[in-house]
Coordinates of C-alpha atoms in Angstrom, one line a residue:
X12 CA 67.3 -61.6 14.0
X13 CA 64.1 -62.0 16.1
X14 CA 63.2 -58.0 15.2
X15 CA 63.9 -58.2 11.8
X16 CA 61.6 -61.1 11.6
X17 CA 59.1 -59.6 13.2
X18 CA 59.2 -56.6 11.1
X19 CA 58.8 -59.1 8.0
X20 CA 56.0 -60.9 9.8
X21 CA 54.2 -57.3 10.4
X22 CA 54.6 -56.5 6.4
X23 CA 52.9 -59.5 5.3
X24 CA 49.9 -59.3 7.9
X25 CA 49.6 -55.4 6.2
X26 CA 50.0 -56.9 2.6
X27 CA 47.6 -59.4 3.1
X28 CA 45.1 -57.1 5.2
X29 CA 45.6 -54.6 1.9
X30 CA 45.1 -57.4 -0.7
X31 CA 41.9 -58.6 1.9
X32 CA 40.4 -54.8 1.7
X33 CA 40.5 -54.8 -1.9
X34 CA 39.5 -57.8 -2.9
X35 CA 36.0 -57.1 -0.8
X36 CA 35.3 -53.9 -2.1
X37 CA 36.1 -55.5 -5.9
X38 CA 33.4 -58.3 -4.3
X39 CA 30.9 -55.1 -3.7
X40 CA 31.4 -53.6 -6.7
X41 CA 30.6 -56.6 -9.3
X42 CA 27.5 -57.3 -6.5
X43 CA 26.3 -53.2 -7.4
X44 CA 27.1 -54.3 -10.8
X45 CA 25.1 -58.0 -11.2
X46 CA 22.1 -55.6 -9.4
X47 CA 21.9 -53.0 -11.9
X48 CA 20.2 -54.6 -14.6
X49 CA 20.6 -53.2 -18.5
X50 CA 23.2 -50.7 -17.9
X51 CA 26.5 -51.5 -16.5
X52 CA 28.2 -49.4 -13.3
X53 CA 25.1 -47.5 -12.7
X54 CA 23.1 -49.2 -9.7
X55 CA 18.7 -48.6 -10.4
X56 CA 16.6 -47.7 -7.9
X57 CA 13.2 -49.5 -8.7
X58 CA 10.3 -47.0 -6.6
X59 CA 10.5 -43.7 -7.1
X60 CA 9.6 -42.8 -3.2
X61 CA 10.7 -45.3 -0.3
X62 CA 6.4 -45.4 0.7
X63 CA 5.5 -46.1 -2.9
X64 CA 6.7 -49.8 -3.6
X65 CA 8.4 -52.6 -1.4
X66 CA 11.6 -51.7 0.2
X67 CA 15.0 -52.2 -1.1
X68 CA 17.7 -53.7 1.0
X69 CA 20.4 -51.5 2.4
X70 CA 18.9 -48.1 0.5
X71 CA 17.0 -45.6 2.8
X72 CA 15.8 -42.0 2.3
X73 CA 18.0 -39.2 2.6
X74 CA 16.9 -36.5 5.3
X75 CA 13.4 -37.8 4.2
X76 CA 13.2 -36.8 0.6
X77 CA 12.5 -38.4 -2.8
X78 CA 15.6 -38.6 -5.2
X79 CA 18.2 -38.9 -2.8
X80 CA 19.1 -42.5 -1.5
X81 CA 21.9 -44.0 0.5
X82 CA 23.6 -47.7 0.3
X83 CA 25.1 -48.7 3.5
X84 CA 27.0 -52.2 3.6
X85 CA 28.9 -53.7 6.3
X86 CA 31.9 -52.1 7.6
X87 CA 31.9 -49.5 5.2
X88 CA 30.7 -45.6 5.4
X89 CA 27.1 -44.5 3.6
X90 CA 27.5 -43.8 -0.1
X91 CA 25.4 -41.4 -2.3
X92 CA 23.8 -43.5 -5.3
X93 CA 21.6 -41.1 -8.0
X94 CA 18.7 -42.7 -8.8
X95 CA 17.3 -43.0 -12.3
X96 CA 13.7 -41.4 -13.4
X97 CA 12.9 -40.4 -10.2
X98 CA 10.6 -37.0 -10.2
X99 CA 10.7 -35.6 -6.9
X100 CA 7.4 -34.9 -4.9
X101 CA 6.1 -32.1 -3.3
X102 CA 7.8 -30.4 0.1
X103 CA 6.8 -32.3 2.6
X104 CA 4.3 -30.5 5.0
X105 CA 3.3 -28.1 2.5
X106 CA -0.4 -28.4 1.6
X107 CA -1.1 -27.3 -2.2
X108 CA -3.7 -25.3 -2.8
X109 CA -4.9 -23.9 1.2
X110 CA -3.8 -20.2 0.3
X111 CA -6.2 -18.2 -2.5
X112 CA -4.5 -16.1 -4.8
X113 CA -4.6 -12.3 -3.7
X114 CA -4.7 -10.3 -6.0
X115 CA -5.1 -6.4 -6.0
X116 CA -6.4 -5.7 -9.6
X117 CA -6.5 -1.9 -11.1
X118 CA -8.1 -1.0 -14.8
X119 CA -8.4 2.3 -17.3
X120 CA -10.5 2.2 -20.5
X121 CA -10.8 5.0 -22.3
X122 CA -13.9 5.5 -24.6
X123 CA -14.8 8.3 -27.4
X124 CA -19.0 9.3 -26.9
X125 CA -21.3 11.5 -28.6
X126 CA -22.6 12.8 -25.4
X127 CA -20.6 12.5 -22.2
X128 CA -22.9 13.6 -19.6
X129 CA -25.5 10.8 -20.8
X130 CA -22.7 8.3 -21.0
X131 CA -21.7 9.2 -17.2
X132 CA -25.5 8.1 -16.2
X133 CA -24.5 5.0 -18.1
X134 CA -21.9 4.1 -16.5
X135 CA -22.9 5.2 -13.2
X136 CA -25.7 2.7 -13.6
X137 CA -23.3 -0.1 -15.0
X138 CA -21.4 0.5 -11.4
X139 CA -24.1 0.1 -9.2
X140 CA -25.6 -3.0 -11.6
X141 CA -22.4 -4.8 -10.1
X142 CA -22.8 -3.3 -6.5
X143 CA -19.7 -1.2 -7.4
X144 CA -19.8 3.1 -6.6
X145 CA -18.1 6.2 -8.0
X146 CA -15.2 7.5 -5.2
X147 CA -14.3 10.6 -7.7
X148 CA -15.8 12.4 -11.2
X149 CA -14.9 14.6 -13.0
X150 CA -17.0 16.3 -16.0
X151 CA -16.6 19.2 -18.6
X152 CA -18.1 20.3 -21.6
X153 CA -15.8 18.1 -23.6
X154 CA -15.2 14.7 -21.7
X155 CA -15.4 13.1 -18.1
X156 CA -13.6 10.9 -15.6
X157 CA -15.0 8.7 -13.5
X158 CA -13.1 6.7 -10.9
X159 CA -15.1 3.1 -9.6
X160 CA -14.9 0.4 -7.4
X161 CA -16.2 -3.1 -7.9
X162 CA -16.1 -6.3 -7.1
X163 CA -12.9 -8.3 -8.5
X164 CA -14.8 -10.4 -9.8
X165 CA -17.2 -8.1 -12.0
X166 CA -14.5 -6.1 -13.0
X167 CA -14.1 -7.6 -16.6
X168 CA -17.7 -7.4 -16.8
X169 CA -18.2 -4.0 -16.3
X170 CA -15.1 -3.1 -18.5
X171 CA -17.3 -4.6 -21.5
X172 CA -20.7 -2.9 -20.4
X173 CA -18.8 0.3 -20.6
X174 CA -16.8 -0.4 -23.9
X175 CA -20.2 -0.9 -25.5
X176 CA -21.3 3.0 -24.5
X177 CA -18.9 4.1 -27.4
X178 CA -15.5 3.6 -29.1
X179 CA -12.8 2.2 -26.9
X180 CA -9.8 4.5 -27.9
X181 CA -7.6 3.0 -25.2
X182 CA -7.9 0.1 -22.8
X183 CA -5.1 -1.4 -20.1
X184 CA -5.1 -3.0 -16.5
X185 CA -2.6 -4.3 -13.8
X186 CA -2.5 -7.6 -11.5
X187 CA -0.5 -6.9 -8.3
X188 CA 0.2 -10.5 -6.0
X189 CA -0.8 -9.5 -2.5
X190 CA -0.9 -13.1 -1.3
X191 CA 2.3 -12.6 0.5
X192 CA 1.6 -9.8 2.1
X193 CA -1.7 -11.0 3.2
X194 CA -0.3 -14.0 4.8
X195 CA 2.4 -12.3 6.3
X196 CA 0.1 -9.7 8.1
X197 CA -2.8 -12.2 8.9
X198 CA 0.2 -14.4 10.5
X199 CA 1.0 -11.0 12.6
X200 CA -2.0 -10.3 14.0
X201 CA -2.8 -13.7 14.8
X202 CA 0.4 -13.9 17.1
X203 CA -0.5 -10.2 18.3
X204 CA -3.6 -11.4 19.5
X205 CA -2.5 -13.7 21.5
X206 CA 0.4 -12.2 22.9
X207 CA -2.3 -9.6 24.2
X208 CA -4.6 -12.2 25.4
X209 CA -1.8 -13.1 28.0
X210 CA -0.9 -10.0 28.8
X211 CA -4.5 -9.5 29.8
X212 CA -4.1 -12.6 31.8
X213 CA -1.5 -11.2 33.3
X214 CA -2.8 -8.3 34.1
X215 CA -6.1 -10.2 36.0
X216 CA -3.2 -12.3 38.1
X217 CA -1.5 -8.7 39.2
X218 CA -2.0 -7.5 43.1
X219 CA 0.0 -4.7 43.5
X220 CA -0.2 -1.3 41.7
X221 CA 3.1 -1.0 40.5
X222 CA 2.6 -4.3 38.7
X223 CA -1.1 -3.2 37.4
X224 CA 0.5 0.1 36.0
X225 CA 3.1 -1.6 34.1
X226 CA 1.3 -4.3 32.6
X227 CA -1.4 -2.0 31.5
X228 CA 1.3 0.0 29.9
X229 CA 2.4 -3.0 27.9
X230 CA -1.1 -4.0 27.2
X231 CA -1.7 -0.5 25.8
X232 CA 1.1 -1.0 23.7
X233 CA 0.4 -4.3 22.4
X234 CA -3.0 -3.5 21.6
X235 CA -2.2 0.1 19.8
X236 CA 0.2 -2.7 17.0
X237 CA -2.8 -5.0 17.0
X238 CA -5.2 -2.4 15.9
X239 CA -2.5 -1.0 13.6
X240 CA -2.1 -4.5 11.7
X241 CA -5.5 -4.9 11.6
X242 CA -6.2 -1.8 10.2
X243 CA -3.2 -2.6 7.6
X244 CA -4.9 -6.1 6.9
X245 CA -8.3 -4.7 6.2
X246 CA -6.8 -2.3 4.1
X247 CA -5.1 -4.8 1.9
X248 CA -8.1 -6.9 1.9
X249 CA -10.6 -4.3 0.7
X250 CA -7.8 -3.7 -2.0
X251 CA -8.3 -7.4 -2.9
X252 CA -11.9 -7.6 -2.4
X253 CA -12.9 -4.4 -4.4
X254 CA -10.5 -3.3 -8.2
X255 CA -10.2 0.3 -9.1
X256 CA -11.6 1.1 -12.6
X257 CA -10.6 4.8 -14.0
X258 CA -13.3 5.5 -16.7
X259 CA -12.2 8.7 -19.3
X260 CA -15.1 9.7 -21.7
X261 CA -14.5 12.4 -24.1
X262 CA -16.3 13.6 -27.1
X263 CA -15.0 13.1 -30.8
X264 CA -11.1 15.1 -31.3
X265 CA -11.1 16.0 -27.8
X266 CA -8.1 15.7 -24.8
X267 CA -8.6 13.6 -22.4
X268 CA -9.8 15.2 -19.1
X269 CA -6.8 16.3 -16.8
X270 CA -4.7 16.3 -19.7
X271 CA -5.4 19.5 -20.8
X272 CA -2.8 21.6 -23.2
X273 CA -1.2 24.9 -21.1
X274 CA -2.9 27.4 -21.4
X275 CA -2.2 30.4 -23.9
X276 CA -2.1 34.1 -24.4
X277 CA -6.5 34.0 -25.1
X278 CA -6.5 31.9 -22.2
X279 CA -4.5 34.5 -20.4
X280 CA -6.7 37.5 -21.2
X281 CA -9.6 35.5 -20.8
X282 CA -8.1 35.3 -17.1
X283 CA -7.0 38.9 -16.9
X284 CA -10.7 39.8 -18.0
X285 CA -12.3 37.7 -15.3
X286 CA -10.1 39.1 -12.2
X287 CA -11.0 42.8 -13.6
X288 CA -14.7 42.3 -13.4
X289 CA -13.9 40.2 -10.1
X290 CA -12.2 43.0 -8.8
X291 CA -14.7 45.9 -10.1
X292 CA -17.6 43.7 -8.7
X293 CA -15.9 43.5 -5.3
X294 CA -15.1 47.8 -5.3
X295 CA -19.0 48.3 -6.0
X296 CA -19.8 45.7 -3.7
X297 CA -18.0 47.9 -1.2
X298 CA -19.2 51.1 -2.6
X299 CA -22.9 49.8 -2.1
X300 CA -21.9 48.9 1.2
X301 CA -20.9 52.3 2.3
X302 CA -22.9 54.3 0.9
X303 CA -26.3 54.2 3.5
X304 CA -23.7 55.5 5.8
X305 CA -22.3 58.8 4.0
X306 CA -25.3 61.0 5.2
X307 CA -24.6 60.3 8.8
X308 CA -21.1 60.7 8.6
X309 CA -21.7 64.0 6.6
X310 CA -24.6 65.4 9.3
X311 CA -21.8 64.0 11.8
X312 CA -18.5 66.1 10.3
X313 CA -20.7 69.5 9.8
X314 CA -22.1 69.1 13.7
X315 CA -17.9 68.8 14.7
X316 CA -17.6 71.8 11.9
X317 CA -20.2 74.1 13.6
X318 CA -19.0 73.5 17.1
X319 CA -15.1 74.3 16.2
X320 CA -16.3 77.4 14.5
X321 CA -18.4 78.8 17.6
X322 CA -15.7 77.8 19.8
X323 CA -13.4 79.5 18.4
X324 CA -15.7 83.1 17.5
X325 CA -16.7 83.1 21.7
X326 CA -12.3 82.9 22.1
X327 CA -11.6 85.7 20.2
X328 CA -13.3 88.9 21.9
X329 CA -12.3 87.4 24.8
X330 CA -8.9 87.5 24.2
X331 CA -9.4 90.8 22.8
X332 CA -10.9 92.4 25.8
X333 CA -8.0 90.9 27.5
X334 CA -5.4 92.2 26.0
X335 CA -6.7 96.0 26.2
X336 CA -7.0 95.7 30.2
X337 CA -3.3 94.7 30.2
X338 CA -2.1 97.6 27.7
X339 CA -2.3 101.1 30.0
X340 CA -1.5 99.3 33.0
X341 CA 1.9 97.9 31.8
X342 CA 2.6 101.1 30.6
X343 CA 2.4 102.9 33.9
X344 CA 4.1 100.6 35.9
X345 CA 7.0 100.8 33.4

């Protein structure tokens, strides 16, 4: 009898520690509830940022961000509420605006002139009006192509300059976003630098030569990828600093230079022509060349002839004289 009332004694103490756990989370609830203000069940959050109004009891920030809020009572675990109209702020840490845009900009107009070895000068002069140059050119008869570099920021204005020389017939340009890329490299050579900076300090702290040897090695090393970045860095940065404008002039109905048609059967005898008279220019070129030096080659060949022929007229009576000595005397002996 005593264990069976004690097992009913233990089933009311859990009924009533049940009935006890739900009534207080029915009290927290109605208290989220009678808190909310207009709309039933959901519970407000009145400041948008914990720093930007008074501080509401039992909600803090969330791993520090806007938007995301916990509600912590007594006893009981933290529990995610969404607040309402909240527009979340920056990242924290990030300052807006530090980086410029990089920006590697590239151009090609194409304009139709009466006269494209005047409009050249013109645009040469537009170029350097801007402090920009000409890195390549190209000219015909017909047209010409002219390859610039200016400043970024006088790139639009020399595009207009040079559409007013004559008839824009074609016009187009690209943006490429280097800032990445920039920031990446400038972060590189920053760290590169100073890695070598302690390597140098190293290499001041060194006593023995086996220790000077290798830390020079590394130093060379470190050094030869900090020149190399920089090098990449500048590169990119006079990409940024200075556009790329490819100017094509060409007169009324004609290709544009270096887009020629391929060449036909007049433009292959025209070539066939030119290598003949190449080639007979070259054989009397040659000819010309030679001929100061036939007389002495032909005074030369008939000294050698003259010489051969008295050679061999002294040879022959003596071997005739020789041969009649020889005759009676081989007869007698035989």
């Amino acid at each position: 009898m005593t264990v069976a009332r004690w097992g009913r004694r233990k089933t009311v103490v859990a009924a009533v520690a049940v009935v006890g756990v739900l009534a207080v989370g029915t009290g927290v609830v109605l208290v989220g509830f009678s808190t909310g203000g207009s709309s039933p069940g959901v519970a407000t959050v009145a400041p948008a940022h914990p720093s930007s109004g008074p501080a509401v009891k039992g909600v803090v920030p969330m791993d520090g961000g806007a938007g995301a809020y916990s509600e912590r009572a007594a006893g009981n675990d933290a529990r995610s509420v969404a607040p309402q109209a909240v527009v979340p702020d920056k990242a924290a840490g990030v300052s807006v605006g530090t980086v410029q845009p990089q920006l590697v900009r590239t151009a090609q107009i194409s304009v139709e002139v009466k006269d494209p070895t005047a409009s050249s000068r013109q645009v040469r002069t537009a170029a350097a009006g801007v402090n920009g140059f000409v890195t390549e050119e190209q000219s015909s008869d017909t047209g010409g192509l002219l390859v610039l570099r200016v400043p970024a920021d006088a790139l639009d204005r020399l595009i207009d300059d040079i559409a007013a020389v004559g008839r824009v017939v074609g016009r187009s340009s690209q943006v490429l976003d280097a800032t990445e890329e920039v920031v990446d490299l400038d972060a590189r050579v920053t760290s590169q630098q100073a890695s070598v900076a302690r390597v140098r300090a190293l290499l001041a702290e060194a006593h023995s030569i086996g220790d000077v040897v290798a830390i020079e090695s590394e130093l060379a090393r470190r050094e030869a990828d900090l020149d190399s970045l920089t090098s990449r860095l500048d590169a990119l940065r006079d990409r940024v600093a200075l556009s790329t404008l490819t100017v094509d002039l060409r007169s009324p109905g004609a290709p544009p230079v270096g887009d020629q048609p391929p060449p036909g059967f007049r433009d292959g005898l025209v070539a066939g022509w030119d290598g003949l008279r190449a080639a007979g220019t070259a054989a009397a070129a040659v000819i010309g060349f030679l001929l100061p030096f036939l007389p002495v080659v032909a005074m030369l060949g008939g000294i050698i002839w003259l010489a051969r022929r008295v050679v061999r007229a002294r040879r022959a009576p003596a071997s005739a004289s020789a041969g009649g000595r020889s005759g009676p005397g081989s007869e007698g002996e035989s």
